Amino acid sequence: MKNKRPVLLISLAAGLLLIGCAKAEEARVDKEPDVFDKSDIAMGTVVTERIYTQGEDPTDQILELLSQTEHKYLSWRDADSDIGKINEQAGKGAADVDGQTMGYLEEALKLAEKSAGAFDPTIGQLALLWDVEAEDPEVPSEKEIRQLLEDTGYEKIRVSSENGTDQVELEEGCSIDLGAVGKGVGCDEAAAFLKEDPHVQGAVIAVGGSVLTLGGKPDGTAWKVAVRDPRGGQEDLLGVLELEGEQYVSTSGDYEKYFIQDGRRYHHILDPATGCPADAGLISVTVLGENGAVSDGLSTACFVLGKEKGAALLEEYGAEGIFVDQEKNVYITDDLMEDFRLEASGYVVFPLSP
Ligand code: ADP
Ligand code: MG
């Protein structure tokens, strides 16, 4: 994995310079950082934080930031969020949105195009129809699926930025769901916040299946990010990634949210081409990309695309990944191979190349 240390060293050096100006602060530079741990619910998932800082405990502020990100920008459930407003206006005209929302939406649209629609931010109605987390989920009828597919398609979204106003317009019947990038966006917001704080030396934050690592640990050892065994229990690991500095890791799998009907597994990642759960042979996809939104979106897109097309998409983004298929083969991109340690038995590792 490309080492992002130089950037980090520069920003740390800038922080030290600032502190160096104030004599009274000098003692702080050498002080061992405190470690703050927190685990709570935000963005509809479990958030786990560990932060090394010479300053105050920032863990609650990050939880607050994640909730704000969800309610202000992303949530389709929230009529007052930007996405809620866009959906409400579908077929009636354009909605004004915050630049932040626009940025994330443009990232999602770029991924939709590059993945030839395997990632599609208009899949929300179909996700609701399948509702795999319902108490008594059921496979919907073909007719229902076909009807909703007609209102699905990222080309039904129009974005424009004129005179400093960002606007989004949706065709009637269509709606936007950024669920597949939401947790990654949360990691991006947390990273931006922590990078502003010169006291923070290192952090690892997991927002559900999306993980951010930043800076380093006081003992200088690598961050360890666990990848779950897709066919094991909650606590079982496929393996561990050892990473340095700023990284964004997201995993999508068929084991997170699913139900079984007539012996078949129906999970929450849909193939927009069929309106049904993706069935390209993969059971887990982990991606390391340039930011959280990209990593999260790519893990969903690659899951839908399958091994060959997924590998090509990773290459296009300069991203790294670990794909696990139904035969328990684990495919890893070259640069990541030496950072991953397989722990689960029954799996075999191979290189992943397009
Ligand atoms: P999780 O929500 O478990 O982290 P993902 O990041 O893979 O999982 O996102 C899955 C969610 O994204 C689904 O719950 C659904 O709302 C939405 N989704 C499902 N399939 C797609 C797809 N092909 N493109 C975009 N979003 C999708
Ligand atoms: Mg995702």
Short mmCIF file of C-alpha atoms and ligand atoms in Angstrom, two decimals:
data_model
loop_
_atom_site.label_atom_id
_atom_site.label_comp_id
_atom_site.label_asym_id
_atom_site.label_seq_id
_atom_site.Cartn_x
_atom_site.Cartn_y
_atom_site.Cartn_z
CA MET A 1 0.00 0.00 0.00
CA LYS A 2 1.29 3.43 -0.88
CA ASN A 3 2.62 5.05 2.24
CA LYS A 4 1.00 8.40 2.89
CA ARG A 5 3.41 9.32 5.68
CA PRO A 6 5.12 12.27 3.94
CA VAL A 7 1.87 14.24 3.86
CA LEU A 8 1.26 13.44 7.48
CA LEU A 9 4.77 14.46 8.48
CA ILE A 10 4.33 17.79 6.74
CA SER A 11 1.07 18.50 8.53
CA LEU A 12 2.56 17.43 11.85
CA ALA A 13 5.57 19.66 11.25
CA ALA A 14 3.26 22.59 10.57
CA GLY A 15 1.48 21.83 13.83
CA LEU A 16 4.75 21.73 15.72
CA LEU A 17 5.85 25.04 14.25
CA LEU A 18 2.68 26.72 15.44
CA ILE A 19 3.05 25.27 18.91
CA GLY A 20 6.75 26.18 18.89
CA CYS A 21 5.83 29.87 18.78
CA ALA A 22 4.24 29.77 22.19
CA LYS A 23 6.80 28.89 24.86
CA ALA A 24 4.28 27.86 27.46
CA GLU A 25 2.94 25.27 25.06
CA GLU A 26 6.33 23.70 24.45
CA ALA A 27 6.00 21.11 27.17
CA ARG A 28 2.94 19.70 25.46
CA VAL A 29 4.91 18.64 22.41
CA ASP A 30 6.82 16.00 24.33
CA LYS A 31 3.86 14.89 26.40
CA GLU A 32 2.61 11.40 25.67
CA PRO A 33 -0.84 11.67 24.11
CA ASP A 34 -3.89 10.50 26.02
CA VAL A 35 -5.97 7.77 24.48
CA PHE A 36 -9.75 8.13 24.24
CA ASP A 37 -12.02 5.21 23.36
CA LYS A 38 -15.71 5.37 22.63
CA SER A 39 -18.34 3.12 21.11
CA ASP A 40 -21.84 4.32 20.32
CA ILE A 41 -24.55 4.32 17.66
CA ALA A 42 -24.58 6.93 14.87
CA MET A 43 -25.60 6.88 11.20
CA GLY A 44 -27.71 3.83 12.02
CA THR A 45 -24.67 1.73 12.86
CA VAL A 46 -22.06 1.03 15.52
CA VAL A 47 -19.29 3.64 15.65
CA THR A 48 -16.05 2.75 17.41
CA GLU A 49 -13.39 5.39 18.03
CA ARG A 50 -9.86 5.33 19.40
CA ILE A 51 -8.06 8.68 19.41
CA TYR A 52 -4.55 9.60 20.57
CA THR A 53 -4.38 13.29 21.38
CA GLN A 54 -2.56 15.80 23.56
CA GLY A 55 -5.77 17.82 23.68
CA GLU A 56 -9.33 17.31 24.92
CA ASP A 57 -11.38 14.18 24.28
CA PRO A 58 -12.93 14.70 20.80
CA THR A 59 -14.95 11.46 20.65
CA ASP A 60 -18.35 13.02 21.44
CA GLN A 61 -17.81 15.81 18.92
CA ILE A 62 -17.18 13.21 16.24
CA LEU A 63 -20.38 11.35 17.10
CA GLU A 64 -22.23 14.67 16.89
CA LEU A 65 -20.58 15.41 13.54
CA LEU A 66 -21.68 12.03 12.17
CA SER A 67 -25.28 12.64 13.25
CA GLN A 68 -25.24 16.10 11.69
CA THR A 69 -23.81 14.72 8.45
CA GLU A 70 -26.64 12.24 8.30
CA HIS A 71 -29.45 14.64 9.16
CA LYS A 72 -28.24 17.68 7.25
CA TYR A 73 -27.00 16.09 4.05
CA LEU A 74 -27.54 12.38 3.53
CA SER A 75 -30.62 10.82 5.07
CA TRP A 76 -33.46 10.00 2.70
CA ARG A 77 -35.59 9.33 5.79
CA ASP A 78 -35.14 12.90 6.92
CA ALA A 79 -37.37 15.27 4.94
CA ASP A 80 -35.18 18.19 6.06
CA SER A 81 -31.90 16.73 4.82
CA ASP A 82 -30.63 17.80 1.39
CA ILE A 83 -31.30 14.33 -0.04
CA GLY A 84 -34.77 14.37 1.59
CA LYS A 85 -35.49 17.73 -0.10
CA ILE A 86 -34.31 16.51 -3.50
CA ASN A 87 -36.51 13.41 -3.23
CA GLU A 88 -39.50 15.48 -2.13
CA GLN A 89 -39.07 17.69 -5.20
CA ALA A 90 -38.77 14.82 -7.68
CA GLY A 91 -40.66 15.68 -10.86
CA LYS A 92 -41.50 19.15 -9.51
CA GLY A 93 -38.24 21.01 -10.12
CA ALA A 94 -34.74 21.53 -8.79
CA ALA A 95 -33.80 21.65 -5.11
CA ASP A 96 -31.01 23.84 -3.72
CA VAL A 97 -28.40 21.86 -1.81
CA ASP A 98 -25.31 22.51 0.26
CA GLY A 99 -21.95 22.36 -1.53
CA GLN A 100 -21.03 19.44 0.69
CA THR A 101 -24.02 17.38 -0.48
CA MET A 102 -23.23 18.32 -4.07
CA GLY A 103 -19.65 17.10 -3.67
CA TYR A 104 -20.76 13.72 -2.36
CA LEU A 105 -23.46 13.39 -4.99
CA GLU A 106 -21.00 14.16 -7.77
CA GLU A 107 -18.63 11.52 -6.39
CA ALA A 108 -21.54 9.04 -6.40
CA LEU A 109 -22.52 9.95 -9.98
CA LYS A 110 -18.93 9.56 -11.16
CA LEU A 111 -18.84 6.09 -9.62
CA ALA A 112 -22.21 5.23 -11.18
CA GLU A 113 -20.79 6.12 -14.60
CA LYS A 114 -17.45 4.40 -14.13
CA SER A 115 -19.11 1.22 -12.86
CA ALA A 116 -21.59 1.25 -15.77
CA GLY A 117 -24.44 1.57 -13.28
CA ALA A 118 -23.40 -1.30 -10.96
CA PHE A 119 -23.35 1.38 -8.30
CA ASP A 120 -26.57 3.34 -8.59
CA PRO A 121 -27.66 5.99 -6.07
CA THR A 122 -31.30 5.72 -7.23
CA ILE A 123 -31.70 2.13 -6.01
CA GLY A 124 -33.43 3.19 -2.77
CA GLN A 125 -37.03 2.25 -3.67
CA LEU A 126 -35.88 -1.23 -4.61
CA ALA A 127 -33.91 -1.55 -1.39
CA LEU A 128 -37.12 -0.63 0.45
CA LEU A 129 -39.13 -3.15 -1.55
CA TRP A 130 -36.70 -5.94 -0.61
CA ASP A 131 -36.43 -4.63 2.95
CA VAL A 132 -34.15 -7.51 3.95
CA GLU A 133 -34.04 -6.26 7.53
CA ALA A 134 -37.81 -6.43 8.00
CA GLU A 135 -39.17 -8.79 10.63
CA ASP A 136 -40.61 -11.16 8.06
CA PRO A 137 -38.87 -10.40 4.75
CA GLU A 138 -40.06 -11.96 1.51
CA VAL A 139 -38.88 -12.13 -2.08
CA PRO A 140 -40.96 -9.50 -3.95
CA SER A 141 -42.86 -10.32 -7.13
CA GLU A 142 -41.18 -9.85 -10.52
CA LYS A 143 -43.87 -7.34 -11.43
CA GLU A 144 -43.10 -5.16 -8.41
CA ILE A 145 -39.38 -5.28 -9.19
CA ARG A 146 -39.95 -4.41 -12.86
CA GLN A 147 -42.14 -1.44 -11.95
CA LEU A 148 -39.56 0.05 -9.59
CA LEU A 149 -36.74 -0.57 -12.04
CA GLU A 150 -38.51 1.82 -14.40
CA ASP A 151 -38.03 4.64 -11.91
CA THR A 152 -34.43 3.65 -11.20
CA GLY A 153 -31.36 4.96 -13.02
CA TYR A 154 -28.70 7.50 -12.15
CA GLU A 155 -29.30 9.30 -15.47
CA LYS A 156 -32.57 10.52 -13.93
CA ILE A 157 -30.49 12.82 -11.70
CA ARG A 158 -29.50 16.25 -13.04
CA VAL A 159 -26.99 18.38 -11.20
CA SER A 160 -26.07 21.99 -11.93
CA SER A 161 -23.86 24.57 -10.29
CA GLU A 162 -24.50 28.10 -11.49
CA ASN A 163 -23.72 31.42 -9.83
CA GLY A 164 -22.59 29.64 -6.73
CA THR A 165 -25.86 27.74 -6.32
CA ASP A 166 -25.83 23.95 -6.34
CA GLN A 167 -29.04 22.40 -7.58
CA VAL A 168 -30.26 18.87 -8.08
CA GLU A 169 -33.28 17.76 -10.04
CA LEU A 170 -34.85 14.31 -10.17
CA GLU A 171 -37.29 12.79 -12.59
CA GLU A 172 -40.70 11.98 -11.18
CA GLY A 173 -40.88 8.69 -9.29
CA CYS A 174 -37.12 8.56 -8.80
CA SER A 175 -35.33 9.01 -5.46
CA ILE A 176 -31.77 9.15 -4.19
CA ASP A 177 -30.29 6.87 -1.52
CA LEU A 178 -26.64 7.42 -0.60
CA GLY A 179 -26.67 4.51 1.86
CA ALA A 180 -23.88 2.74 0.04
CA VAL A 181 -21.46 5.66 0.59
CA GLY A 182 -22.90 7.12 3.83
CA LYS A 183 -20.52 5.47 6.26
CA GLY A 184 -17.55 6.34 4.10
CA VAL A 185 -18.75 9.94 3.98
CA GLY A 186 -18.87 9.80 7.78
CA CYS A 187 -15.19 8.76 7.78
CA ASP A 188 -14.36 11.69 5.46
CA GLU A 189 -16.11 14.18 7.73
CA ALA A 190 -14.36 12.76 10.80
CA ALA A 191 -10.98 12.89 9.03
CA ALA A 192 -11.46 16.54 8.01
CA PHE A 193 -12.37 17.42 11.59
CA LEU A 194 -9.43 15.57 13.17
CA LYS A 195 -6.92 16.94 10.67
CA GLU A 196 -7.83 20.45 11.79
CA ASP A 197 -6.81 19.61 15.36
CA PRO A 198 -3.02 19.88 15.85
CA HIS A 199 -3.21 17.95 19.14
CA VAL A 200 -4.44 14.77 17.49
CA GLN A 201 -1.60 12.36 16.73
CA GLY A 202 -3.53 9.34 15.63
CA ALA A 203 -7.04 7.98 15.26
CA VAL A 204 -8.88 4.91 14.14
CA ILE A 205 -12.62 5.20 13.64
CA ALA A 206 -14.99 2.52 12.40
CA VAL A 207 -18.41 3.63 11.14
CA GLY A 208 -20.04 0.24 10.58
CA GLY A 209 -18.06 -1.42 7.81
CA SER A 210 -16.09 1.73 6.92
CA VAL A 211 -12.85 2.44 8.76
CA LEU A 212 -10.61 5.51 8.88
CA THR A 213 -7.04 5.46 10.16
CA LEU A 214 -5.14 8.70 10.63
CA GLY A 215 -1.66 9.52 11.87
CA GLY A 216 0.12 7.00 14.03
CA LYS A 217 0.18 5.28 17.39
CA PRO A 218 2.54 6.48 20.15
CA ASP A 219 4.42 3.17 20.00
CA GLY A 220 4.94 3.52 16.26
CA THR A 221 3.31 0.19 15.37
CA ALA A 222 0.91 -0.11 12.43
CA TRP A 223 -2.86 0.24 12.66
CA LYS A 224 -4.58 -3.11 12.63
CA VAL A 225 -7.88 -3.26 10.77
CA ALA A 226 -9.80 -6.52 11.05
CA VAL A 227 -11.67 -7.98 8.08
CA ARG A 228 -14.56 -10.22 9.10
CA ASP A 229 -14.82 -13.84 8.07
CA PRO A 230 -17.84 -13.69 5.73
CA ARG A 231 -18.88 -17.20 6.73
CA GLY A 232 -17.88 -17.00 10.40
CA GLY A 233 -19.60 -15.58 13.47
CA GLN A 234 -19.69 -11.92 14.54
CA GLU A 235 -16.27 -12.19 16.18
CA ASP A 236 -14.50 -14.32 13.59
CA LEU A 237 -11.80 -12.72 11.47
CA LEU A 238 -10.87 -13.45 7.91
CA GLY A 239 -7.63 -11.64 8.58
CA VAL A 240 -5.95 -8.42 9.60
CA LEU A 241 -4.72 -5.48 7.55
CA GLU A 242 -1.71 -3.64 8.94
CA LEU A 243 -1.79 -0.05 7.71
CA GLU A 244 0.22 3.15 8.10
CA GLY A 245 -1.10 6.70 8.31
CA GLU A 246 -4.24 7.97 6.59
CA GLN A 247 -6.29 5.16 5.06
CA TYR A 248 -9.92 4.50 4.23
CA VAL A 249 -11.11 0.88 4.31
CA SER A 250 -14.65 -0.26 3.51
CA THR A 251 -16.16 -3.71 3.39
CA SER A 252 -19.42 -4.85 1.79
CA GLY A 253 -20.60 -8.40 2.24
CA ASP A 254 -23.61 -10.65 1.78
CA TYR A 255 -23.43 -11.65 5.45
CA GLU A 256 -24.33 -8.27 6.99
CA LYS A 257 -28.02 -7.98 6.15
CA TYR A 258 -29.86 -10.88 4.55
CA PHE A 259 -32.64 -13.41 4.83
CA ILE A 260 -32.91 -16.99 3.61
CA GLN A 261 -35.91 -18.17 1.59
CA ASP A 262 -36.17 -21.65 0.03
CA GLY A 263 -32.52 -22.25 0.86
CA ARG A 264 -31.34 -19.11 -0.97
CA ARG A 265 -29.63 -16.11 0.56
CA TYR A 266 -31.12 -12.71 -0.29
CA HIS A 267 -28.84 -9.88 0.84
CA HIS A 268 -28.91 -6.07 0.79
CA ILE A 269 -26.60 -5.26 -2.12
CA LEU A 270 -28.71 -5.07 -5.26
CA ASP A 271 -27.72 -5.40 -8.87
CA PRO A 272 -29.36 -2.41 -10.59
CA ALA A 273 -29.46 -4.43 -13.83
CA THR A 274 -31.88 -6.99 -12.35
CA GLY A 275 -33.31 -5.30 -9.26
CA CYS A 276 -32.31 -8.40 -7.29
CA PRO A 277 -29.46 -9.13 -4.86
CA ALA A 278 -26.13 -9.07 -6.69
CA ASP A 279 -24.98 -12.51 -7.69
CA ALA A 280 -21.53 -12.14 -9.22
CA GLY A 281 -19.82 -14.82 -7.14
CA LEU A 282 -18.36 -12.58 -4.41
CA ILE A 283 -19.35 -12.79 -0.75
CA SER A 284 -17.14 -10.03 0.65
CA VAL A 285 -15.32 -7.05 -0.86
CA THR A 286 -12.89 -4.82 1.05
CA VAL A 287 -11.56 -1.67 -0.64
CA LEU A 288 -8.88 0.87 0.26
CA GLY A 289 -9.33 4.08 -1.68
CA GLU A 290 -8.39 7.76 -1.68
CA ASN A 291 -11.23 8.74 0.65
CA GLY A 292 -14.10 7.20 2.60
CA ALA A 293 -16.86 7.87 0.08
CA VAL A 294 -14.84 6.29 -2.73
CA SER A 295 -13.84 3.26 -0.67
CA ASP A 296 -17.40 2.66 0.51
CA GLY A 297 -18.92 3.16 -2.95
CA LEU A 298 -16.28 0.99 -4.60
CA SER A 299 -16.87 -1.89 -2.18
CA THR A 300 -20.55 -1.92 -3.15
CA ALA A 301 -19.80 -1.48 -6.87
CA CYS A 302 -17.18 -4.26 -6.96
CA PHE A 303 -19.50 -6.59 -5.08
CA VAL A 304 -22.05 -6.11 -7.87
CA LEU A 305 -19.50 -6.28 -10.70
CA GLY A 306 -17.69 -9.42 -9.58
CA LYS A 307 -14.01 -10.26 -9.65
CA GLU A 308 -12.82 -9.30 -13.16
CA LYS A 309 -14.78 -6.11 -13.71
CA GLY A 310 -14.33 -5.14 -10.06
CA ALA A 311 -10.55 -5.45 -10.35
CA ALA A 312 -10.59 -3.24 -13.46
CA LEU A 313 -12.64 -0.61 -11.62
CA LEU A 314 -10.22 -0.66 -8.67
CA GLU A 315 -7.36 -0.07 -11.07
CA GLU A 316 -9.16 2.85 -12.67
CA TYR A 317 -9.47 4.45 -9.22
CA GLY A 318 -5.93 3.53 -8.16
CA ALA A 319 -7.57 1.65 -5.26
CA GLU A 320 -6.59 -1.61 -3.54
CA GLY A 321 -8.85 -4.45 -2.54
CA ILE A 322 -9.56 -7.89 -1.12
CA PHE A 323 -12.28 -9.94 -2.83
CA VAL A 324 -13.61 -13.18 -1.34
CA ASP A 325 -15.61 -15.52 -3.55
CA GLN A 326 -18.11 -18.29 -2.81
CA GLU A 327 -15.37 -20.93 -3.10
CA LYS A 328 -13.49 -19.20 -0.28
CA ASN A 329 -10.76 -17.90 -2.54
CA VAL A 330 -9.31 -14.60 -1.31
CA TYR A 331 -8.01 -12.30 -4.06
CA ILE A 332 -5.73 -9.44 -3.02
CA THR A 333 -4.25 -6.62 -5.12
CA ASP A 334 -0.44 -6.61 -5.31
CA ASP A 335 0.29 -3.58 -3.15
CA LEU A 336 -1.92 -4.90 -0.36
CA MET A 337 -0.62 -8.45 -0.32
CA GLU A 338 2.13 -7.84 2.24
CA ASP A 339 -0.18 -5.79 4.50
CA PHE A 340 -2.75 -8.58 4.90
CA ARG A 341 -2.43 -11.53 7.26
CA LEU A 342 -4.94 -14.33 6.73
CA GLU A 343 -6.28 -15.77 10.00
CA ALA A 344 -9.30 -17.88 9.07
CA SER A 345 -8.82 -21.48 7.99
CA GLY A 346 -10.37 -22.86 4.83
CA TYR A 347 -9.48 -19.84 2.68
CA VAL A 348 -6.74 -19.64 0.03
CA VAL A 349 -5.05 -16.39 -1.06
CA PHE A 350 -4.40 -15.41 -4.69
CA PRO A 351 -3.24 -12.20 -6.36
CA LEU A 352 -5.99 -9.98 -7.78
CA SER A 353 -5.21 -8.28 -11.04
CA PRO A 354 -7.44 -7.00 -13.81
P1 ADP B 1 -23.83 -1.30 4.39
O1 ADP B 1 -25.02 -0.40 4.38
O2 ADP B 1 -24.07 -2.60 5.04
O3 ADP B 1 -22.57 -0.64 4.82
P2 ADP B 1 -23.08 -1.00 1.64
O4 ADP B 1 -22.11 0.09 1.90
O5 ADP B 1 -22.62 -2.07 0.72
O6 ADP B 1 -23.56 -1.75 2.91
O7 ADP B 1 -24.39 -0.33 1.07
C1 ADP B 1 -25.56 -1.05 0.92
C2 ADP B 1 -26.73 -0.11 0.91
O8 ADP B 1 -26.64 0.69 -0.25
C3 ADP B 1 -28.05 -0.83 0.79
O9 ADP B 1 -28.62 -0.97 2.06
C4 ADP B 1 -28.87 0.04 -0.15
O10 ADP B 1 -29.52 1.08 0.57
C5 ADP B 1 -27.83 0.64 -1.02
N1 ADP B 1 -27.52 -0.15 -2.22
C6 ADP B 1 -27.74 -1.47 -2.45
N2 ADP B 1 -27.30 -1.83 -3.66
C7 ADP B 1 -26.76 -0.72 -4.22
C8 ADP B 1 -26.15 -0.44 -5.47
N3 ADP B 1 -25.98 -1.38 -6.41
N4 ADP B 1 -25.74 0.84 -5.70
C9 ADP B 1 -25.89 1.80 -4.76
N5 ADP B 1 -26.47 1.61 -3.57
C10 ADP B 1 -26.90 0.36 -3.30
MG MG B 2 -20.58 0.58 0.39
#
